[in-house]
């Protein structure tokens, strides 16, 4: 556990709300558009027939890569995903951005709804995508809910470390992960802006899904929900195998003993002022020799922006860890 003061943002951006909102604010630039236009679309189908969209940038056989996972109601085209992808592409990595089902206007690809307990399909798609890219080695980096999924992937790799694909995984990086999604949902509802934002975004997603599959879904009564927790409870108890919201949240909660058998280097970055993820969750985790948690004073939720140019501490943090702990890999990129 590292309590750090390395991240020193602009004075105004010491506000956790501004950090959180500004990090996700859509911003169109020529470089962003170029990065997206150069992306190659790949759709992978899992064993359970789920179709998941991914985007490849600068993929070459034998080249190292970074797999990026977005947060809930974000997408592979979220501004933080594009910024992070561009920076690491410029450092010599191939980039794979994975889009969760029902995110990024992919409602039509699957009849079944997205929910957090579907993380196994993302674990499977990571393996399929990495196998297709055939890198020399790779890292996984996730934000918020994607950070939760990234931690699950690290534990899956720990259990199956002998498989060829997992031998290529050097480390996992998780930014502001939701360890206890029920507590995160409760905290979200306590903040009027975040409650409004996520209710609005999720209700829009549900309406889009209902229009595509009216014979499966009817969400009109659900749209009266005033909290994210209430909407979650209504959706999962009617349209998933879970009997209660608590059962659902438990299915992908990361408890204190989660990392007991960790065999993959895993790094977590979070902040004391995160408005939706209580810092105590990280303090309660059982230590592991391969788990490093860095807690910064500022940063909000998945923010960590130095200033209004949106230069990110996240990419500096990941880059420094790679240089310090995987120097041979970093030298290989530089020589390439």
mmCIF file of C-alpha atoms in Angstrom:
data_model
loop_
_atom_site.group_PDB
_atom_site.id
_atom_site.type_symbol
_atom_site.label_atom_id
_atom_site.label_comp_id
_atom_site.label_asym_id
_atom_site.label_seq_id
_atom_site.Cartn_x
_atom_site.Cartn_y
_atom_site.Cartn_z
ATOM 1 C CA UNK A 1 0.000 0.000 0.000
ATOM 2 C CA UNK A 2 1.443 3.351 -1.052
ATOM 3 C CA UNK A 3 -0.094 6.614 0.171
ATOM 4 C CA UNK A 4 1.343 9.055 -2.335
ATOM 5 C CA UNK A 5 1.423 12.748 -3.140
ATOM 6 C CA UNK A 6 3.100 12.344 -6.540
ATOM 7 C CA UNK A 7 0.075 13.580 -8.466
ATOM 8 C CA UNK A 8 -0.053 17.365 -8.304
ATOM 9 C CA UNK A 9 -2.876 18.767 -10.436
ATOM 10 C CA UNK A 10 -3.737 22.318 -11.355
ATOM 11 C CA UNK A 11 -5.188 24.083 -8.290
ATOM 12 C CA UNK A 12 -8.687 24.211 -9.795
ATOM 13 C CA UNK A 13 -8.558 20.523 -10.699
ATOM 14 C CA UNK A 14 -7.998 19.565 -7.081
ATOM 15 C CA UNK A 15 -11.780 19.521 -7.005
ATOM 16 C CA UNK A 16 -12.848 15.865 -7.243
ATOM 17 C CA UNK A 17 -16.075 16.652 -9.103
ATOM 18 C CA UNK A 18 -14.216 18.607 -11.807
ATOM 19 C CA UNK A 19 -11.580 15.853 -12.096
ATOM 20 C CA UNK A 20 -14.257 13.201 -12.563
ATOM 21 C CA UNK A 21 -16.406 15.087 -15.069
ATOM 22 C CA UNK A 22 -13.608 16.680 -17.089
ATOM 23 C CA UNK A 23 -11.831 13.342 -17.589
ATOM 24 C CA UNK A 24 -14.870 11.918 -19.402
ATOM 25 C CA UNK A 25 -15.944 15.106 -21.173
ATOM 26 C CA UNK A 26 -16.185 14.531 -24.908
ATOM 27 C CA UNK A 27 -13.575 16.503 -26.787
ATOM 28 C CA UNK A 28 -13.138 16.258 -30.535
ATOM 29 C CA UNK A 29 -9.701 16.950 -31.984
ATOM 30 C CA UNK A 30 -7.948 16.071 -35.227
ATOM 31 C CA UNK A 31 -5.676 13.604 -33.430
ATOM 32 C CA UNK A 32 -8.667 11.918 -31.748
ATOM 33 C CA UNK A 33 -10.453 11.583 -35.067
ATOM 34 C CA UNK A 34 -7.303 10.266 -36.728
ATOM 35 C CA UNK A 35 -6.804 7.638 -34.024
ATOM 36 C CA UNK A 36 -10.390 6.459 -34.420
ATOM 37 C CA UNK A 37 -10.293 6.485 -38.227
ATOM 38 C CA UNK A 38 -7.173 4.290 -38.150
ATOM 39 C CA UNK A 39 -8.864 1.754 -35.854
ATOM 40 C CA UNK A 40 -9.738 -1.666 -37.250
ATOM 41 C CA UNK A 41 -13.091 -3.054 -36.123
ATOM 42 C CA UNK A 42 -13.186 -6.677 -34.971
ATOM 43 C CA UNK A 43 -16.271 -8.441 -33.608
ATOM 44 C CA UNK A 44 -15.604 -11.530 -31.502
ATOM 45 C CA UNK A 45 -18.178 -14.163 -30.628
ATOM 46 C CA UNK A 46 -17.878 -16.009 -27.321
ATOM 47 C CA UNK A 47 -18.788 -19.619 -26.602
ATOM 48 C CA UNK A 48 -22.168 -18.367 -25.334
ATOM 49 C CA UNK A 49 -22.742 -16.562 -28.670
ATOM 50 C CA UNK A 50 -22.209 -13.061 -27.261
ATOM 51 C CA UNK A 51 -20.919 -10.638 -29.891
ATOM 52 C CA UNK A 52 -18.425 -8.115 -28.574
ATOM 53 C CA UNK A 53 -16.931 -5.210 -30.529
ATOM 54 C CA UNK A 54 -13.231 -4.377 -30.312
ATOM 55 C CA UNK A 55 -10.998 -1.827 -32.006
ATOM 56 C CA UNK A 56 -7.372 -2.525 -32.983
ATOM 57 C CA UNK A 57 -4.745 0.165 -33.522
ATOM 58 C CA UNK A 58 -1.170 -0.429 -34.758
ATOM 59 C CA UNK A 59 -1.402 -4.188 -34.331
ATOM 60 C CA UNK A 60 1.536 -6.160 -35.709
ATOM 61 C CA UNK A 61 2.574 -9.735 -34.992
ATOM 62 C CA UNK A 62 5.196 -9.851 -32.242
ATOM 63 C CA UNK A 63 4.586 -6.247 -31.193
ATOM 64 C CA UNK A 64 3.685 -5.557 -27.520
ATOM 65 C CA UNK A 65 0.202 -4.300 -26.816
ATOM 66 C CA UNK A 66 -2.079 -2.819 -24.187
ATOM 67 C CA UNK A 67 -5.709 -3.893 -23.779
ATOM 68 C CA UNK A 68 -8.036 -1.103 -22.578
ATOM 69 C CA UNK A 69 -11.360 -1.582 -20.761
ATOM 70 C CA UNK A 70 -13.812 1.289 -20.257
ATOM 71 C CA UNK A 71 -16.233 2.049 -17.419
ATOM 72 C CA UNK A 72 -19.989 1.598 -17.093
ATOM 73 C CA UNK A 73 -21.965 3.632 -19.668
ATOM 74 C CA UNK A 74 -18.665 4.581 -21.292
ATOM 75 C CA UNK A 75 -17.366 2.924 -24.439
ATOM 76 C CA UNK A 76 -14.254 2.169 -26.437
ATOM 77 C CA UNK A 77 -14.689 5.681 -27.845
ATOM 78 C CA UNK A 78 -14.778 7.464 -24.477
ATOM 79 C CA UNK A 79 -12.336 10.353 -24.341
ATOM 80 C CA UNK A 80 -10.154 8.734 -21.644
ATOM 81 C CA UNK A 81 -9.924 5.566 -23.749
ATOM 82 C CA UNK A 82 -8.856 7.521 -26.830
ATOM 83 C CA UNK A 83 -6.331 9.664 -24.920
ATOM 84 C CA UNK A 84 -4.775 6.646 -23.235
ATOM 85 C CA UNK A 85 -4.685 4.648 -26.446
ATOM 86 C CA UNK A 86 -2.996 7.442 -28.399
ATOM 87 C CA UNK A 87 -0.285 7.978 -25.797
ATOM 88 C CA UNK A 88 0.680 4.318 -25.602
ATOM 89 C CA UNK A 89 0.466 3.885 -29.364
ATOM 90 C CA UNK A 90 3.011 6.693 -29.654
ATOM 91 C CA UNK A 91 5.249 4.763 -27.237
ATOM 92 C CA UNK A 92 5.286 1.743 -29.528
ATOM 93 C CA UNK A 93 2.404 -0.410 -28.303
ATOM 94 C CA UNK A 94 -0.421 -1.909 -30.271
ATOM 95 C CA UNK A 95 -3.764 -0.959 -28.735
ATOM 96 C CA UNK A 96 -6.927 -3.022 -28.308
ATOM 97 C CA UNK A 97 -10.029 -1.266 -26.977
ATOM 98 C CA UNK A 98 -12.791 -3.639 -25.906
ATOM 99 C CA UNK A 99 -16.395 -2.457 -25.952
ATOM 100 C CA UNK A 100 -18.768 -4.099 -23.461
ATOM 101 C CA UNK A 101 -22.104 -5.336 -24.804
ATOM 102 C CA UNK A 102 -24.824 -2.632 -24.981
ATOM 103 C CA UNK A 103 -22.142 0.086 -24.854
ATOM 104 C CA UNK A 104 -21.060 2.315 -27.719
ATOM 105 C CA UNK A 105 -24.320 1.798 -29.650
ATOM 106 C CA UNK A 106 -23.962 -1.973 -29.875
ATOM 107 C CA UNK A 107 -27.404 -2.759 -28.449
ATOM 108 C CA UNK A 108 -28.388 -4.620 -31.608
ATOM 109 C CA UNK A 109 -25.647 -7.245 -31.411
ATOM 110 C CA UNK A 110 -27.034 -9.193 -28.436
ATOM 111 C CA UNK A 111 -30.559 -9.837 -27.220
ATOM 112 C CA UNK A 112 -29.545 -10.250 -23.588
ATOM 113 C CA UNK A 113 -28.861 -7.173 -21.465
ATOM 114 C CA UNK A 114 -25.464 -6.118 -20.192
ATOM 115 C CA UNK A 115 -24.779 -6.345 -16.473
ATOM 116 C CA UNK A 116 -21.640 -6.469 -14.347
ATOM 117 C CA UNK A 117 -21.822 -10.210 -13.784
ATOM 118 C CA UNK A 118 -21.132 -10.719 -17.495
ATOM 119 C CA UNK A 119 -17.426 -10.064 -16.928
ATOM 120 C CA UNK A 120 -16.529 -13.673 -17.968
ATOM 121 C CA UNK A 121 -17.433 -12.841 -21.570
ATOM 122 C CA UNK A 122 -15.016 -9.904 -21.477
ATOM 123 C CA UNK A 123 -12.325 -12.222 -20.063
ATOM 124 C CA UNK A 124 -12.939 -14.530 -23.011
ATOM 125 C CA UNK A 125 -12.832 -11.715 -25.572
ATOM 126 C CA UNK A 126 -9.548 -10.398 -24.166
ATOM 127 C CA UNK A 127 -8.046 -13.824 -24.823
ATOM 128 C CA UNK A 128 -9.528 -14.035 -28.324
ATOM 129 C CA UNK A 129 -8.385 -10.533 -29.233
ATOM 130 C CA UNK A 130 -4.862 -11.013 -27.865
ATOM 131 C CA UNK A 131 -4.556 -14.356 -29.664
ATOM 132 C CA UNK A 132 -5.524 -12.658 -32.934
ATOM 133 C CA UNK A 133 -3.018 -9.841 -32.358
ATOM 134 C CA UNK A 134 -0.283 -12.340 -31.385
ATOM 135 C CA UNK A 135 1.884 -9.891 -29.418
ATOM 136 C CA UNK A 136 5.248 -10.564 -27.826
ATOM 137 C CA UNK A 137 3.628 -9.619 -24.495
ATOM 138 C CA UNK A 138 0.755 -7.467 -23.256
ATOM 139 C CA UNK A 139 -0.682 -5.453 -20.372
ATOM 140 C CA UNK A 140 -4.326 -4.936 -19.382
ATOM 141 C CA UNK A 141 -5.587 -1.534 -18.213
ATOM 142 C CA UNK A 142 -9.134 -0.866 -17.000
ATOM 143 C CA UNK A 143 -11.107 2.100 -15.670
ATOM 144 C CA UNK A 144 -13.837 1.951 -12.987
ATOM 145 C CA UNK A 145 -16.059 -1.047 -13.868
ATOM 146 C CA UNK A 146 -13.413 -1.928 -16.451
ATOM 147 C CA UNK A 147 -10.940 -1.755 -13.562
ATOM 148 C CA UNK A 148 -13.049 -4.314 -11.710
ATOM 149 C CA UNK A 149 -13.044 -6.546 -14.807
ATOM 150 C CA UNK A 150 -9.282 -6.064 -15.158
ATOM 151 C CA UNK A 151 -8.772 -7.346 -11.610
ATOM 152 C CA UNK A 152 -10.932 -10.379 -12.382
ATOM 153 C CA UNK A 153 -8.778 -10.958 -15.459
ATOM 154 C CA UNK A 154 -5.637 -10.808 -13.326
ATOM 155 C CA UNK A 155 -7.011 -13.516 -11.049
ATOM 156 C CA UNK A 156 -8.124 -15.643 -14.006
ATOM 157 C CA UNK A 157 -4.592 -15.375 -15.410
ATOM 158 C CA UNK A 158 -3.215 -16.315 -11.987
ATOM 159 C CA UNK A 159 -5.259 -19.520 -12.026
ATOM 160 C CA UNK A 160 -4.303 -20.396 -15.618
ATOM 161 C CA UNK A 161 -0.808 -18.959 -15.765
ATOM 162 C CA UNK A 162 0.504 -21.980 -17.677
ATOM 163 C CA UNK A 163 -1.706 -21.270 -20.708
ATOM 164 C CA UNK A 164 0.301 -19.685 -23.563
ATOM 165 C CA UNK A 165 -1.890 -16.581 -23.750
ATOM 166 C CA UNK A 166 -1.469 -15.830 -20.034
ATOM 167 C CA UNK A 167 2.283 -16.323 -20.187
ATOM 168 C CA UNK A 168 2.334 -13.175 -22.313
ATOM 169 C CA UNK A 169 0.469 -11.093 -19.690
ATOM 170 C CA UNK A 170 3.047 -9.031 -17.793
ATOM 171 C CA UNK A 171 0.779 -6.983 -15.492
ATOM 172 C CA UNK A 172 -2.700 -5.555 -14.939
ATOM 173 C CA UNK A 173 -3.456 -1.918 -14.112
ATOM 174 C CA UNK A 174 -6.742 -0.875 -12.530
ATOM 175 C CA UNK A 175 -7.819 2.774 -12.260
ATOM 176 C CA UNK A 176 -10.439 3.704 -9.634
ATOM 177 C CA UNK A 177 -11.917 0.183 -9.658
ATOM 178 C CA UNK A 178 -15.335 -0.500 -8.179
ATOM 179 C CA UNK A 179 -14.412 -3.202 -5.656
ATOM 180 C CA UNK A 180 -17.844 -3.251 -4.027
ATOM 181 C CA UNK A 181 -20.315 -2.295 -6.777
ATOM 182 C CA UNK A 182 -23.266 -2.095 -4.366
ATOM 183 C CA UNK A 183 -21.462 0.449 -2.206
ATOM 184 C CA UNK A 184 -20.417 2.368 -5.341
ATOM 185 C CA UNK A 185 -24.050 2.470 -6.481
ATOM 186 C CA UNK A 186 -25.187 3.754 -3.096
ATOM 187 C CA UNK A 187 -22.489 6.451 -3.146
ATOM 188 C CA UNK A 188 -23.484 7.361 -6.703
ATOM 189 C CA UNK A 189 -27.074 7.893 -5.574
ATOM 190 C CA UNK A 190 -25.913 10.174 -2.749
ATOM 191 C CA UNK A 191 -24.450 12.621 -5.289
ATOM 192 C CA UNK A 192 -27.201 14.460 -7.182
ATOM 193 C CA UNK A 193 -25.197 14.985 -10.393
ATOM 194 C CA UNK A 194 -23.895 11.430 -10.691
ATOM 195 C CA UNK A 195 -27.315 10.017 -9.826
ATOM 196 C CA UNK A 196 -28.894 12.169 -12.542
ATOM 197 C CA UNK A 197 -26.188 11.415 -15.102
ATOM 198 C CA UNK A 198 -26.153 7.632 -14.743
ATOM 199 C CA UNK A 199 -29.938 7.347 -14.456
ATOM 200 C CA UNK A 200 -30.282 9.380 -17.649
ATOM 201 C CA UNK A 201 -27.639 7.351 -19.507
ATOM 202 C CA UNK A 202 -28.916 3.957 -18.350
ATOM 203 C CA UNK A 203 -32.564 4.765 -19.036
ATOM 204 C CA UNK A 204 -31.596 5.852 -22.561
ATOM 205 C CA UNK A 205 -29.791 2.514 -23.001
ATOM 206 C CA UNK A 206 -32.826 0.579 -21.788
ATOM 207 C CA UNK A 207 -35.146 2.483 -24.137
ATOM 208 C CA UNK A 208 -32.810 1.716 -27.061
ATOM 209 C CA UNK A 209 -32.792 -1.955 -26.102
ATOM 210 C CA UNK A 210 -36.572 -2.111 -25.812
ATOM 211 C CA UNK A 211 -37.035 -0.549 -29.255
ATOM 212 C CA UNK A 212 -34.801 -3.205 -30.794
ATOM 213 C CA UNK A 213 -36.317 -6.132 -28.879
ATOM 214 C CA UNK A 214 -39.900 -5.151 -27.942
ATOM 215 C CA UNK A 215 -40.885 -8.809 -27.705
ATOM 216 C CA UNK A 216 -38.357 -9.307 -24.891
ATOM 217 C CA UNK A 217 -38.388 -6.102 -22.861
ATOM 218 C CA UNK A 218 -40.768 -3.579 -21.372
ATOM 219 C CA UNK A 219 -39.010 -0.948 -19.273
ATOM 220 C CA UNK A 220 -41.700 1.748 -19.139
ATOM 221 C CA UNK A 221 -42.517 1.220 -15.457
ATOM 222 C CA UNK A 222 -38.806 1.074 -14.624
ATOM 223 C CA UNK A 223 -38.235 4.547 -16.042
ATOM 224 C CA UNK A 224 -39.974 6.026 -13.001
ATOM 225 C CA UNK A 225 -37.038 4.962 -10.805
ATOM 226 C CA UNK A 226 -35.474 7.822 -8.860
ATOM 227 C CA UNK A 227 -32.228 6.092 -7.908
ATOM 228 C CA UNK A 228 -29.686 3.918 -9.695
ATOM 229 C CA UNK A 229 -30.051 1.290 -6.970
ATOM 230 C CA UNK A 230 -33.820 1.057 -7.458
ATOM 231 C CA UNK A 231 -33.463 0.789 -11.226
ATOM 232 C CA UNK A 232 -30.777 -1.878 -10.786
ATOM 233 C CA UNK A 233 -33.032 -3.899 -8.509
ATOM 234 C CA UNK A 234 -35.956 -3.753 -10.924
ATOM 235 C CA UNK A 235 -33.917 -4.678 -13.992
ATOM 236 C CA UNK A 236 -31.864 -7.511 -12.523
ATOM 237 C CA UNK A 237 -34.721 -9.179 -10.658
ATOM 238 C CA UNK A 238 -36.872 -9.280 -13.802
ATOM 239 C CA UNK A 239 -34.298 -9.741 -16.577
ATOM 240 C CA UNK A 240 -31.442 -11.704 -14.999
ATOM 241 C CA UNK A 241 -31.077 -14.882 -12.913
ATOM 242 C CA UNK A 242 -30.482 -12.855 -9.735
ATOM 243 C CA UNK A 243 -33.272 -12.718 -7.158
ATOM 244 C CA UNK A 244 -32.097 -9.521 -5.458
ATOM 245 C CA UNK A 245 -29.828 -6.578 -6.227
ATOM 246 C CA UNK A 246 -27.575 -7.749 -3.393
ATOM 247 C CA UNK A 247 -27.156 -11.192 -5.041
ATOM 248 C CA UNK A 248 -26.303 -9.471 -8.301
ATOM 249 C CA UNK A 249 -23.709 -7.115 -6.821
ATOM 250 C CA UNK A 250 -22.128 -9.957 -4.862
ATOM 251 C CA UNK A 251 -21.474 -11.823 -8.125
ATOM 252 C CA UNK A 252 -18.698 -9.432 -9.138
ATOM 253 C CA UNK A 253 -17.656 -7.889 -5.830
ATOM 254 C CA UNK A 254 -13.939 -8.030 -5.035
ATOM 255 C CA UNK A 255 -13.741 -8.958 -1.358
ATOM 256 C CA UNK A 256 -10.850 -8.562 1.048
ATOM 257 C CA UNK A 257 -9.378 -12.027 0.358
ATOM 258 C CA UNK A 258 -9.741 -11.777 -3.438
ATOM 259 C CA UNK A 259 -5.990 -11.471 -4.111
ATOM 260 C CA UNK A 260 -4.879 -14.275 -1.809
ATOM 261 C CA UNK A 261 -3.653 -16.457 -4.709
ATOM 262 C CA UNK A 262 -2.515 -13.656 -7.018
ATOM 263 C CA UNK A 263 0.326 -14.646 -9.365
ATOM 264 C CA UNK A 264 0.251 -11.733 -11.839
ATOM 265 C CA UNK A 265 1.712 -8.302 -10.945
ATOM 266 C CA UNK A 266 -1.331 -6.113 -10.341
ATOM 267 C CA UNK A 267 -1.438 -2.366 -9.729
ATOM 268 C CA UNK A 268 -4.321 -0.234 -8.483
ATOM 269 C CA UNK A 269 -4.466 3.558 -8.645
ATOM 270 C CA UNK A 270 -7.181 5.345 -6.675
ATOM 271 C CA UNK A 271 -7.697 8.619 -4.844
ATOM 272 C CA UNK A 272 -8.773 9.711 -1.390
ATOM 273 C CA UNK A 273 -11.326 12.089 -2.892
ATOM 274 C CA UNK A 274 -13.070 9.602 -5.214
ATOM 275 C CA UNK A 275 -16.753 10.607 -4.987
ATOM 276 C CA UNK A 276 -18.129 7.103 -5.621
ATOM 277 C CA UNK A 277 -15.502 4.585 -4.403
ATOM 278 C CA UNK A 278 -14.872 4.644 -0.614
ATOM 279 C CA UNK A 279 -11.168 4.562 0.154
ATOM 280 C CA UNK A 280 -11.733 2.124 3.037
ATOM 281 C CA UNK A 281 -12.400 -0.680 0.520
ATOM 282 C CA UNK A 282 -8.741 -0.597 -0.540
ATOM 283 C CA UNK A 283 -7.445 -0.345 3.021
ATOM 284 C CA UNK A 284 -9.371 -3.497 3.929
ATOM 285 C CA UNK A 285 -7.830 -5.691 1.213
ATOM 286 C CA UNK A 286 -5.530 -8.456 2.366
ATOM 287 C CA UNK A 287 -1.990 -7.718 1.152
ATOM 288 C CA UNK A 288 -0.323 -9.743 -1.556
ATOM 289 C CA UNK A 289 3.333 -9.595 -2.676
ATOM 290 C CA UNK A 290 2.161 -8.979 -6.261
ATOM 291 C CA UNK A 291 -0.492 -6.363 -5.449
ATOM 292 C CA UNK A 292 0.442 -2.687 -5.251
ATOM 293 C CA UNK A 293 -2.163 -0.076 -4.365
ATOM 294 C CA UNK A 294 -1.315 3.589 -4.816
ATOM 295 C CA UNK A 295 -3.625 6.100 -3.144
ATOM 296 C CA UNK A 296 -3.283 9.713 -4.263
ATOM 297 C CA UNK A 297 -4.752 12.710 -2.403
ATOM 298 C CA UNK A 298 -6.445 14.044 -5.537
ATOM 299 C CA UNK A 299 -7.799 12.543 -8.729
ATOM 300 C CA UNK A 300 -11.545 12.099 -8.317
ATOM 301 C CA UNK A 301 -12.987 9.055 -10.050
ATOM 302 C CA UNK A 302 -10.829 8.051 -13.040
ATOM 303 C CA UNK A 303 -9.637 11.644 -13.347
ATOM 304 C CA UNK A 304 -5.963 12.233 -12.525
ATOM 305 C CA UNK A 305 -5.596 15.132 -14.980
ATOM 306 C CA UNK A 306 -2.765 17.601 -14.403
ATOM 307 C CA UNK A 307 -4.484 20.522 -16.104
ATOM 308 C CA UNK A 308 -6.954 21.626 -18.729
ATOM 309 C CA UNK A 309 -4.847 20.185 -21.543
ATOM 310 C CA UNK A 310 -5.965 16.834 -20.046
ATOM 311 C CA UNK A 311 -2.470 15.426 -19.754
ATOM 312 C CA UNK A 312 -2.899 12.362 -17.566
ATOM 313 C CA UNK A 313 -1.070 11.115 -14.498
ATOM 314 C CA UNK A 314 -2.493 7.655 -15.300
ATOM 315 C CA UNK A 315 -0.308 7.194 -18.369
ATOM 316 C CA UNK A 316 2.749 8.561 -16.534
ATOM 317 C CA UNK A 317 2.063 6.174 -13.649
ATOM 318 C CA UNK A 318 1.689 3.114 -15.887
ATOM 319 C CA UNK A 319 4.742 4.066 -17.944
ATOM 320 C CA UNK A 320 6.905 4.494 -14.821
ATOM 321 C CA UNK A 321 5.825 1.125 -13.412
ATOM 322 C CA UNK A 322 6.709 -0.566 -16.699
ATOM 323 C CA UNK A 323 10.117 1.130 -16.769
ATOM 324 C CA UNK A 324 10.838 0.201 -13.134
ATOM 325 C CA UNK A 325 9.523 -3.361 -13.171
ATOM 326 C CA UNK A 326 9.680 -4.540 -16.778
ATOM 327 C CA UNK A 327 12.782 -2.773 -18.152
ATOM 328 C CA UNK A 328 13.579 -5.474 -20.710
ATOM 329 C CA UNK A 329 10.164 -5.044 -22.344
ATOM 330 C CA UNK A 330 10.487 -1.259 -22.432
ATOM 331 C CA UNK A 331 13.931 -1.503 -24.028
ATOM 332 C CA UNK A 332 12.529 -3.855 -26.679
ATOM 333 C CA UNK A 333 9.973 -1.227 -27.677
ATOM 334 C CA UNK A 334 12.603 1.489 -27.781
ATOM 335 C CA UNK A 335 14.847 -0.582 -30.003
ATOM 336 C CA UNK A 336 11.969 -1.508 -32.283
#
